[in-house]
mmCIF file of C-alpha atoms and ligand atoms in Angstrom:
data_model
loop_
_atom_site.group_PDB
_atom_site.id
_atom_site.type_symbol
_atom_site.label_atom_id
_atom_site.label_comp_id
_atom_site.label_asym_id
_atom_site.label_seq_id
_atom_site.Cartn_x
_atom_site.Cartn_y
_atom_site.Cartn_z
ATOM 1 C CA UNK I 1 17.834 -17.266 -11.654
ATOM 2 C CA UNK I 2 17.313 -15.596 -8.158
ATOM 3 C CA UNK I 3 14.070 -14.864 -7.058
ATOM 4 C CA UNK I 4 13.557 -11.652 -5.717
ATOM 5 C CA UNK I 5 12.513 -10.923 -1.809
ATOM 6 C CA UNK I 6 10.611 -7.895 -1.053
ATOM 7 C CA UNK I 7 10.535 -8.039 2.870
ATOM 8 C CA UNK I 8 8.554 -5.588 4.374
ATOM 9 C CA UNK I 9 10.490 -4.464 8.219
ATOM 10 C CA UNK I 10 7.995 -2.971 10.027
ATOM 11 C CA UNK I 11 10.609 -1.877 12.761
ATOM 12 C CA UNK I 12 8.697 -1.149 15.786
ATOM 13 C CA UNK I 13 5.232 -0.587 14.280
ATOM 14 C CA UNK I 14 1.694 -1.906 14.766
ATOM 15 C CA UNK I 15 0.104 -3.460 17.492
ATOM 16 C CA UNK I 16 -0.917 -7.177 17.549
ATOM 17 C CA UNK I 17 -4.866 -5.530 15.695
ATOM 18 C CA UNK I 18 -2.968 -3.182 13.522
ATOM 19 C CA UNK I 19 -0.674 -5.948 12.467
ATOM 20 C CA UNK I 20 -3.708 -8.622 12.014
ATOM 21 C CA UNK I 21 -5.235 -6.098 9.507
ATOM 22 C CA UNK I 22 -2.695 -4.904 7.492
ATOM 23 C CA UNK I 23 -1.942 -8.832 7.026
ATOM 24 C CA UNK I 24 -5.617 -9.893 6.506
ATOM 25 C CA UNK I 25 -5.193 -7.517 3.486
ATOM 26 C CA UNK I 26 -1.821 -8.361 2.286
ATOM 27 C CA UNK I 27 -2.481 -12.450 2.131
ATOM 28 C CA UNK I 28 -5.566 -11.510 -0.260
ATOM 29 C CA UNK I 29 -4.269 -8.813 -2.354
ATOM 30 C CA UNK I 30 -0.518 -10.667 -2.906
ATOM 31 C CA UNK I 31 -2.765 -14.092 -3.484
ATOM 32 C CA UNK I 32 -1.294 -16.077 -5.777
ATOM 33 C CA UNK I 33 2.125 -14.375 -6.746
ATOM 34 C CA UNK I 34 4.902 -16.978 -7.168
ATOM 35 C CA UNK I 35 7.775 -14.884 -9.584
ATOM 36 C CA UNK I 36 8.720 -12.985 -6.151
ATOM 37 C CA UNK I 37 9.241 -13.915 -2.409
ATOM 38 C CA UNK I 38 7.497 -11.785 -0.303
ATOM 39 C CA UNK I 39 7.794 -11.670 3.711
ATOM 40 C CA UNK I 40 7.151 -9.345 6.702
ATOM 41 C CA UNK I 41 8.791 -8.836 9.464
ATOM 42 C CA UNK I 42 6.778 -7.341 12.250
ATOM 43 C CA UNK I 43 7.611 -6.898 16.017
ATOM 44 C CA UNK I 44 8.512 -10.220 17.928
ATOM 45 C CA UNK I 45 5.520 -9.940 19.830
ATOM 46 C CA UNK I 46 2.958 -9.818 16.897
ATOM 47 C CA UNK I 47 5.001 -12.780 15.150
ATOM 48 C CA UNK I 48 2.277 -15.433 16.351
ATOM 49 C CA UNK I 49 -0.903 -13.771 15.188
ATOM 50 C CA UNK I 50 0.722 -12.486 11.737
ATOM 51 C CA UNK I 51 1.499 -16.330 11.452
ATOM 52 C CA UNK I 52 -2.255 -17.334 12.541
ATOM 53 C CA UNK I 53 -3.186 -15.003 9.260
ATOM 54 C CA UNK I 54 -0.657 -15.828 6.693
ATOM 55 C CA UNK I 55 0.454 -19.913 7.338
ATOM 56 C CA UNK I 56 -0.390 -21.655 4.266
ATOM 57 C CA UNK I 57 -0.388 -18.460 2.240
ATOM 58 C CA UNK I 58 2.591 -16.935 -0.075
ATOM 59 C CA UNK I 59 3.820 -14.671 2.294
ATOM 60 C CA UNK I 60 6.606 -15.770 4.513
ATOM 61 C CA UNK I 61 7.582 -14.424 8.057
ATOM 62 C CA UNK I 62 10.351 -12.920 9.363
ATOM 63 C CA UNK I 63 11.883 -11.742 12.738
ATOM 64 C CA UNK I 64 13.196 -8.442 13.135
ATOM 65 C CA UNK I 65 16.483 -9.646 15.501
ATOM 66 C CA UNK I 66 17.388 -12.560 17.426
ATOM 67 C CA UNK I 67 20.102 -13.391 20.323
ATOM 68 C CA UNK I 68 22.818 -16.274 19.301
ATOM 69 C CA UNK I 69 22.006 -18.395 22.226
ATOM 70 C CA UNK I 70 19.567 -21.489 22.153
ATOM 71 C CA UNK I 71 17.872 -20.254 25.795
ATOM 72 C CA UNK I 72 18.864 -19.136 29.592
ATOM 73 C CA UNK I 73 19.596 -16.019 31.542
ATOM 74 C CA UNK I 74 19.632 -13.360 28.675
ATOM 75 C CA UNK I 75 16.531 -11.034 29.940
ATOM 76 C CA UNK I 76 14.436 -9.349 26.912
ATOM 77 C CA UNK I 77 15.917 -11.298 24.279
ATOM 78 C CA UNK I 78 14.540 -13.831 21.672
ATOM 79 C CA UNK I 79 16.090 -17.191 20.342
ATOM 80 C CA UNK I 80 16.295 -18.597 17.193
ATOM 81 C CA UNK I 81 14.450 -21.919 18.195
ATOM 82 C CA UNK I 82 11.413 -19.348 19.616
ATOM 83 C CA UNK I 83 11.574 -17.532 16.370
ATOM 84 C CA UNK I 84 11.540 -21.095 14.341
ATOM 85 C CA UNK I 85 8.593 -22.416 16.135
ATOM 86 C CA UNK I 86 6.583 -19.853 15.252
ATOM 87 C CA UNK I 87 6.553 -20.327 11.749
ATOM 88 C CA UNK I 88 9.385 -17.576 10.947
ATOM 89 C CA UNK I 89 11.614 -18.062 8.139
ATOM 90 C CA UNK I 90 13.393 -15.114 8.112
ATOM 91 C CA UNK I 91 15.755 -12.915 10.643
ATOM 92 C CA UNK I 92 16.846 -9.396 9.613
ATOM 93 C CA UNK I 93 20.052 -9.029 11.941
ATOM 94 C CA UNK I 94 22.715 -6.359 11.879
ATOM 95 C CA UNK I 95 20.152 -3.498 10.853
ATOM 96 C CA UNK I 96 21.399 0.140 11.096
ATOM 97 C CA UNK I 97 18.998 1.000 13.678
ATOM 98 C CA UNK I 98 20.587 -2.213 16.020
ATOM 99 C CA UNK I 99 24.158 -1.404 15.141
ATOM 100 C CA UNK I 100 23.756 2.110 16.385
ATOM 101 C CA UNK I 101 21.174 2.052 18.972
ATOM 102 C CA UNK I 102 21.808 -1.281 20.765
ATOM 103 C CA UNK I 103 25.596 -1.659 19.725
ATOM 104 C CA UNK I 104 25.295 -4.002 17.817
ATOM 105 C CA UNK I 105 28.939 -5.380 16.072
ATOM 106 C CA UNK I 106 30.180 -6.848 12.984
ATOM 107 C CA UNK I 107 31.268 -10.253 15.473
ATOM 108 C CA UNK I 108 27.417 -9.932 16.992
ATOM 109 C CA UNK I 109 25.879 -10.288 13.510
ATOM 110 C CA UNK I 110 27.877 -12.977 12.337
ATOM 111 C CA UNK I 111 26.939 -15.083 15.449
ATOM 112 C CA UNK I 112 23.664 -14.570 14.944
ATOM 113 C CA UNK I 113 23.566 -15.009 11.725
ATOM 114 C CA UNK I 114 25.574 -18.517 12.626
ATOM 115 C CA UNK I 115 22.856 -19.548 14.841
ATOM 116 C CA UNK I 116 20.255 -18.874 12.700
ATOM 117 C CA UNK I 117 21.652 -21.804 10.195
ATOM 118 C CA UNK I 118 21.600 -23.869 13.185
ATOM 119 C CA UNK I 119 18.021 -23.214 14.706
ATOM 120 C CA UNK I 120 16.678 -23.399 10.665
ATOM 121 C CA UNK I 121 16.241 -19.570 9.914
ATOM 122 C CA UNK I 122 17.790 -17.439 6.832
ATOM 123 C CA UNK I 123 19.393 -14.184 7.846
ATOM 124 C CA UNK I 124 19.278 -11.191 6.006
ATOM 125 C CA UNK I 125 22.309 -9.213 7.032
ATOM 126 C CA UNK I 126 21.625 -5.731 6.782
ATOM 127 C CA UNK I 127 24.956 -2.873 5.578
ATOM 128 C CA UNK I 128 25.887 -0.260 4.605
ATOM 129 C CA UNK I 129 27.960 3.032 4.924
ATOM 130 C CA UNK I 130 26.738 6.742 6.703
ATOM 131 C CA UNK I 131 26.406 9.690 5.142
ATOM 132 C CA UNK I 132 29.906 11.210 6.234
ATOM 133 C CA UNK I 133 31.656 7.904 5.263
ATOM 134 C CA UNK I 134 30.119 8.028 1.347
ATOM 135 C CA UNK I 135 30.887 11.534 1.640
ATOM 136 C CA UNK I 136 34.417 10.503 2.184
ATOM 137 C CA UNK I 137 34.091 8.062 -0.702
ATOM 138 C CA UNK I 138 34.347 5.014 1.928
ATOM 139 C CA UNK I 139 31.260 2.872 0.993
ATOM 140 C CA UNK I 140 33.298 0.257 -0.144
ATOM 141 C CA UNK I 141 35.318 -0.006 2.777
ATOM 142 C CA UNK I 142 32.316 0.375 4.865
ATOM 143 C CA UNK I 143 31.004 -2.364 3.379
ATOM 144 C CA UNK I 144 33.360 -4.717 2.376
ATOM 145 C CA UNK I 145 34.191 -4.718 6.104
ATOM 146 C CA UNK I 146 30.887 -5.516 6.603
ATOM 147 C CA UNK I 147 30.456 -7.997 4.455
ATOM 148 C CA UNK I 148 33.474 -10.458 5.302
ATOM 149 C CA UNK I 149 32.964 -10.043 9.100
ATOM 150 C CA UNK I 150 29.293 -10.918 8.731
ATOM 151 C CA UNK I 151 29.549 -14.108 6.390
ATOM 152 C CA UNK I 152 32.801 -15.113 8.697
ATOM 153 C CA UNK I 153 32.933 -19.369 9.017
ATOM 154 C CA UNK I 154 29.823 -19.525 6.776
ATOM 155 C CA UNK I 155 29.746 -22.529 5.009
ATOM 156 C CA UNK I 156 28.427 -22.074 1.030
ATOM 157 C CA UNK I 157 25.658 -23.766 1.272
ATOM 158 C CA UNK I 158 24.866 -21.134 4.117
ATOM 159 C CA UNK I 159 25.773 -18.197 1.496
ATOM 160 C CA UNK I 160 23.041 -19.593 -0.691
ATOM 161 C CA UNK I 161 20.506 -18.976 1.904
ATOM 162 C CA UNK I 162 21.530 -15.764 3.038
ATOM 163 C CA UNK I 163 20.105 -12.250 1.458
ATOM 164 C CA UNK I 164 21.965 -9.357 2.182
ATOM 165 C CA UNK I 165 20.097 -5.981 2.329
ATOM 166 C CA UNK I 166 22.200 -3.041 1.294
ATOM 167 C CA UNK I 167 20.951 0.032 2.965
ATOM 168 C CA UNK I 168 22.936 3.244 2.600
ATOM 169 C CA UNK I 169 21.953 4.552 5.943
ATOM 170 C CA UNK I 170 21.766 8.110 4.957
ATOM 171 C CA UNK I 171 18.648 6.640 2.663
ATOM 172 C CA UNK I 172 16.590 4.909 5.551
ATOM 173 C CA UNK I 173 13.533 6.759 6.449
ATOM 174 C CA UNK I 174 14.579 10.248 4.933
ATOM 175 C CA UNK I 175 13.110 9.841 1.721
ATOM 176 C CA UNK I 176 15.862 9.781 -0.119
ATOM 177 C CA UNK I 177 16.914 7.205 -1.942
ATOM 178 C CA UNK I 178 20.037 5.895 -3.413
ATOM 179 C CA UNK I 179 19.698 6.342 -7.758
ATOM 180 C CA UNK I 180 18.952 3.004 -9.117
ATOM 181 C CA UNK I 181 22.527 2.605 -10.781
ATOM 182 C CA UNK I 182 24.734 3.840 -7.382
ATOM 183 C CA UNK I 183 22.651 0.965 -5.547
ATOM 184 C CA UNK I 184 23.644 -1.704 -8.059
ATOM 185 C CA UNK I 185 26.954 -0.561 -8.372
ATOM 186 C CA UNK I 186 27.149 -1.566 -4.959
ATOM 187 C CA UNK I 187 25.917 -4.760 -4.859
ATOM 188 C CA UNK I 188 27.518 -5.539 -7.527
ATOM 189 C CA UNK I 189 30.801 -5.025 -5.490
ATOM 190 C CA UNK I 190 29.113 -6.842 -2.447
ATOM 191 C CA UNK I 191 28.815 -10.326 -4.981
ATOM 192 C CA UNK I 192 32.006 -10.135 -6.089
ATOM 193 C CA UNK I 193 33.611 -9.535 -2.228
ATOM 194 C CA UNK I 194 31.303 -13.171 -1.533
ATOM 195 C CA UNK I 195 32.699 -14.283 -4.873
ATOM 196 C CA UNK I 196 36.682 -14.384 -3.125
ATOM 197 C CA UNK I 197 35.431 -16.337 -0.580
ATOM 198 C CA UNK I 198 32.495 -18.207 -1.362
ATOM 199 C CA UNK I 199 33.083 -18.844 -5.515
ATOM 200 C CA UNK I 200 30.017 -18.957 -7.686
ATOM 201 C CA UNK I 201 27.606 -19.286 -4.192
ATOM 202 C CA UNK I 202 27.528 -15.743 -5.295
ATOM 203 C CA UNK I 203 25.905 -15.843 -7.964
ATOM 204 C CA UNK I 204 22.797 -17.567 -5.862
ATOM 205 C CA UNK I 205 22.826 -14.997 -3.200
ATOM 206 C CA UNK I 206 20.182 -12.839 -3.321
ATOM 207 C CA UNK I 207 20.929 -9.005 -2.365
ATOM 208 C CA UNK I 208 18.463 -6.446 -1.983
ATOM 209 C CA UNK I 209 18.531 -2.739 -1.834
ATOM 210 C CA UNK I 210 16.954 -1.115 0.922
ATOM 211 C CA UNK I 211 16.525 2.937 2.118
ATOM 212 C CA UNK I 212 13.238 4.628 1.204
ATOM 213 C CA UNK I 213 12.079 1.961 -1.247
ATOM 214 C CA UNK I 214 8.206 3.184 -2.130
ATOM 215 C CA UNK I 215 5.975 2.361 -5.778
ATOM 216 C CA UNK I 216 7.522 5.053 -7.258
ATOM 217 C CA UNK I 217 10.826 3.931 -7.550
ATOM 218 C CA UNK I 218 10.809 0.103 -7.438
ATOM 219 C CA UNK I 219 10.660 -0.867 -10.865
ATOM 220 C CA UNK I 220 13.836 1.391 -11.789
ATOM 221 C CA UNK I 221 15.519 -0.147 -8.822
ATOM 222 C CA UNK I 222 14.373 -3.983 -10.271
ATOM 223 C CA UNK I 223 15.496 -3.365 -13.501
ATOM 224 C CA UNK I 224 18.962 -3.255 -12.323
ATOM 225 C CA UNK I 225 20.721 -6.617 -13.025
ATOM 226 C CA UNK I 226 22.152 -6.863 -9.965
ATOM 227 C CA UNK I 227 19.009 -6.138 -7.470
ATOM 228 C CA UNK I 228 17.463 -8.920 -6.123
ATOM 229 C CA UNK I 229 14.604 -7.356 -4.182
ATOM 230 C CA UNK I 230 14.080 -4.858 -1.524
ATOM 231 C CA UNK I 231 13.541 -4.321 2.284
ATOM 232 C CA UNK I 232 11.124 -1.926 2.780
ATOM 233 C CA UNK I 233 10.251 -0.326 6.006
ATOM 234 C CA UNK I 234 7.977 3.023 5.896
ATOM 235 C CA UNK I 235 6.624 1.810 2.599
ATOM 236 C CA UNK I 236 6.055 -1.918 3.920
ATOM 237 C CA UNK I 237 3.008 -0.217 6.702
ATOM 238 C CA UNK I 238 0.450 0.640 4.005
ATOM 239 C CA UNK I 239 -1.069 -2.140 2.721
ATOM 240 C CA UNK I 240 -1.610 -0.282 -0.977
ATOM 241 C CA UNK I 241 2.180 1.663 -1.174
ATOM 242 C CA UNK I 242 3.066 -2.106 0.108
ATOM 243 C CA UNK I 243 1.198 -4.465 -2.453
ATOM 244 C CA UNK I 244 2.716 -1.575 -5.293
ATOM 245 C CA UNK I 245 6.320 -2.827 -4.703
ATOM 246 C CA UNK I 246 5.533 -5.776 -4.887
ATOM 247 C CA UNK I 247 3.547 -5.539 -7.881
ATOM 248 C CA UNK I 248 6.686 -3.457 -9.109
ATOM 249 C CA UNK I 249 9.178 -6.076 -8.701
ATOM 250 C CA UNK I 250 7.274 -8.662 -10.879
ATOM 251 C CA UNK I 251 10.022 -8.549 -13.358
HETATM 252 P P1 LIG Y 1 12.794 2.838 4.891
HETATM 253 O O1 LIG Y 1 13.557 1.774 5.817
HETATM 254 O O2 LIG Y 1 12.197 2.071 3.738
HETATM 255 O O3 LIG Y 1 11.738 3.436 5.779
HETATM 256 O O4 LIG Y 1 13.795 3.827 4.430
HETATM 257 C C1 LIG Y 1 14.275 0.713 5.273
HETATM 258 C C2 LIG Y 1 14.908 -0.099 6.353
HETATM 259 O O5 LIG Y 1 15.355 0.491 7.350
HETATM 260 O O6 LIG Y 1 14.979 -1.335 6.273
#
């Protein structure tokens, strides 16, 4: 059985008081929920004093990117043994907004995914195809390329702790959302491309959709068989559209 992750990314949202309250709010009103994994992921900078709020509590942290290298001359960046020290257990890497932004590659996410094994973090490897390319009826290209260059030299045991996040890009942040049964078809094509490589490690993975995810249409996504969760950005900033999801994931 894989436990579902609803990870809230908060992208580059709330300051270090805006992120303290939203939190103080969360810890109480997600108190006590065990059938689903819930984390956010706010803004390096706010990592320590979400942590202050929610250490001991169910809700796990997570980072929103990290560099591959353990420390020296890499201005603005953050490394995974920063990140682990703070009490994050969780790194979103290869999100949309990085790979078109800040450049980010297929060979960039897998070695950052690679050092967060080794620093004690679990990636979750964001992909996903554009609107032209699904329009073109290349999603599973898109992502199958995706897919094998980001899980590269992992080792299965390191498949087991990784989610992936599929998030149709044309979906993030424009309110509309991929139908429930298009997103698991998906996926379900994602487990079976880690399946080749990785054999029944698969089957532990967890893979979550992601691309306006809000109360409304949670449940229809969870009651897919092959959803394992959601990231949720726009939706993850309101404490009540926030505790919803996860109240609609609670299978
Ligand atoms: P959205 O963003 O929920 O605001 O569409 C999702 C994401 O980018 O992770």
């Amino acid at each position: 059985m894989r436990k579902p992750l609803i990870a809230g990314n908060w992208k580059m949202n709330k300051t270090a008081a805006e992120a303290a309250e939203l939190v103080t709010i969360l810890k109480e009103k997600l108190a006590g929920i065990d059938e689903v994994e819930i984390a956010v992921c706010p803004p390096a900078v706010n990592l320590v004093p979400v942590y202050n709020i929610i250490s001991g509590t169910n809700l796990k942290l997570g980072a929103q990117n990290m560099y591959w290298e353990e420390s020296g001359a890499y201005t603005g960046e953050v490394s995974g043994p920063m990140l682990k020290e703070v009490g994050t257990t969780y790194v979103i890497l290869g999100h949309s907004e990085r790979r078109e932004y800040f450049k980010e590659s297929d060979e960039d996410v897998n070695k950052k995914a690679l050092a967060a094994f080794k620093f004690g973090l679990k990636p979750i490897i964001c992909v996903g195809e554009t609107l032209e390319e699904r329009e073109a009826g290349k999603t599973l290209d898109k992502v199958r390329g995706q897919v094998k260059a980001g899980l590269r030299a992992f080792s299965r045991e390191e498949v087991i702790e990784t989610v992936i996040a599929y998030e149709p890009i044309w979906a993030i942040g424009t309110g509309r959302n991929a139908t429930a049964e298009d997103a698991n078809e998906v996926i379900k094509y994602i487990r079976e491309l880690v399946r080749e490589d990785f054999g029944d490690a698969a089957d532990q993975m967890r893979i979550q959709y992601g691309g306006s995810v809000k109360p409304s249409n949670i449940a229809e996504l969870m009651a897919q068989p092959e959803i394992d969760g959601a990231l949720v950005g726009g939706a993850s900033l309101d404490a009540d559209s926030f505790v919803q999801i996860v109240e609609g994931a609670r299978k």
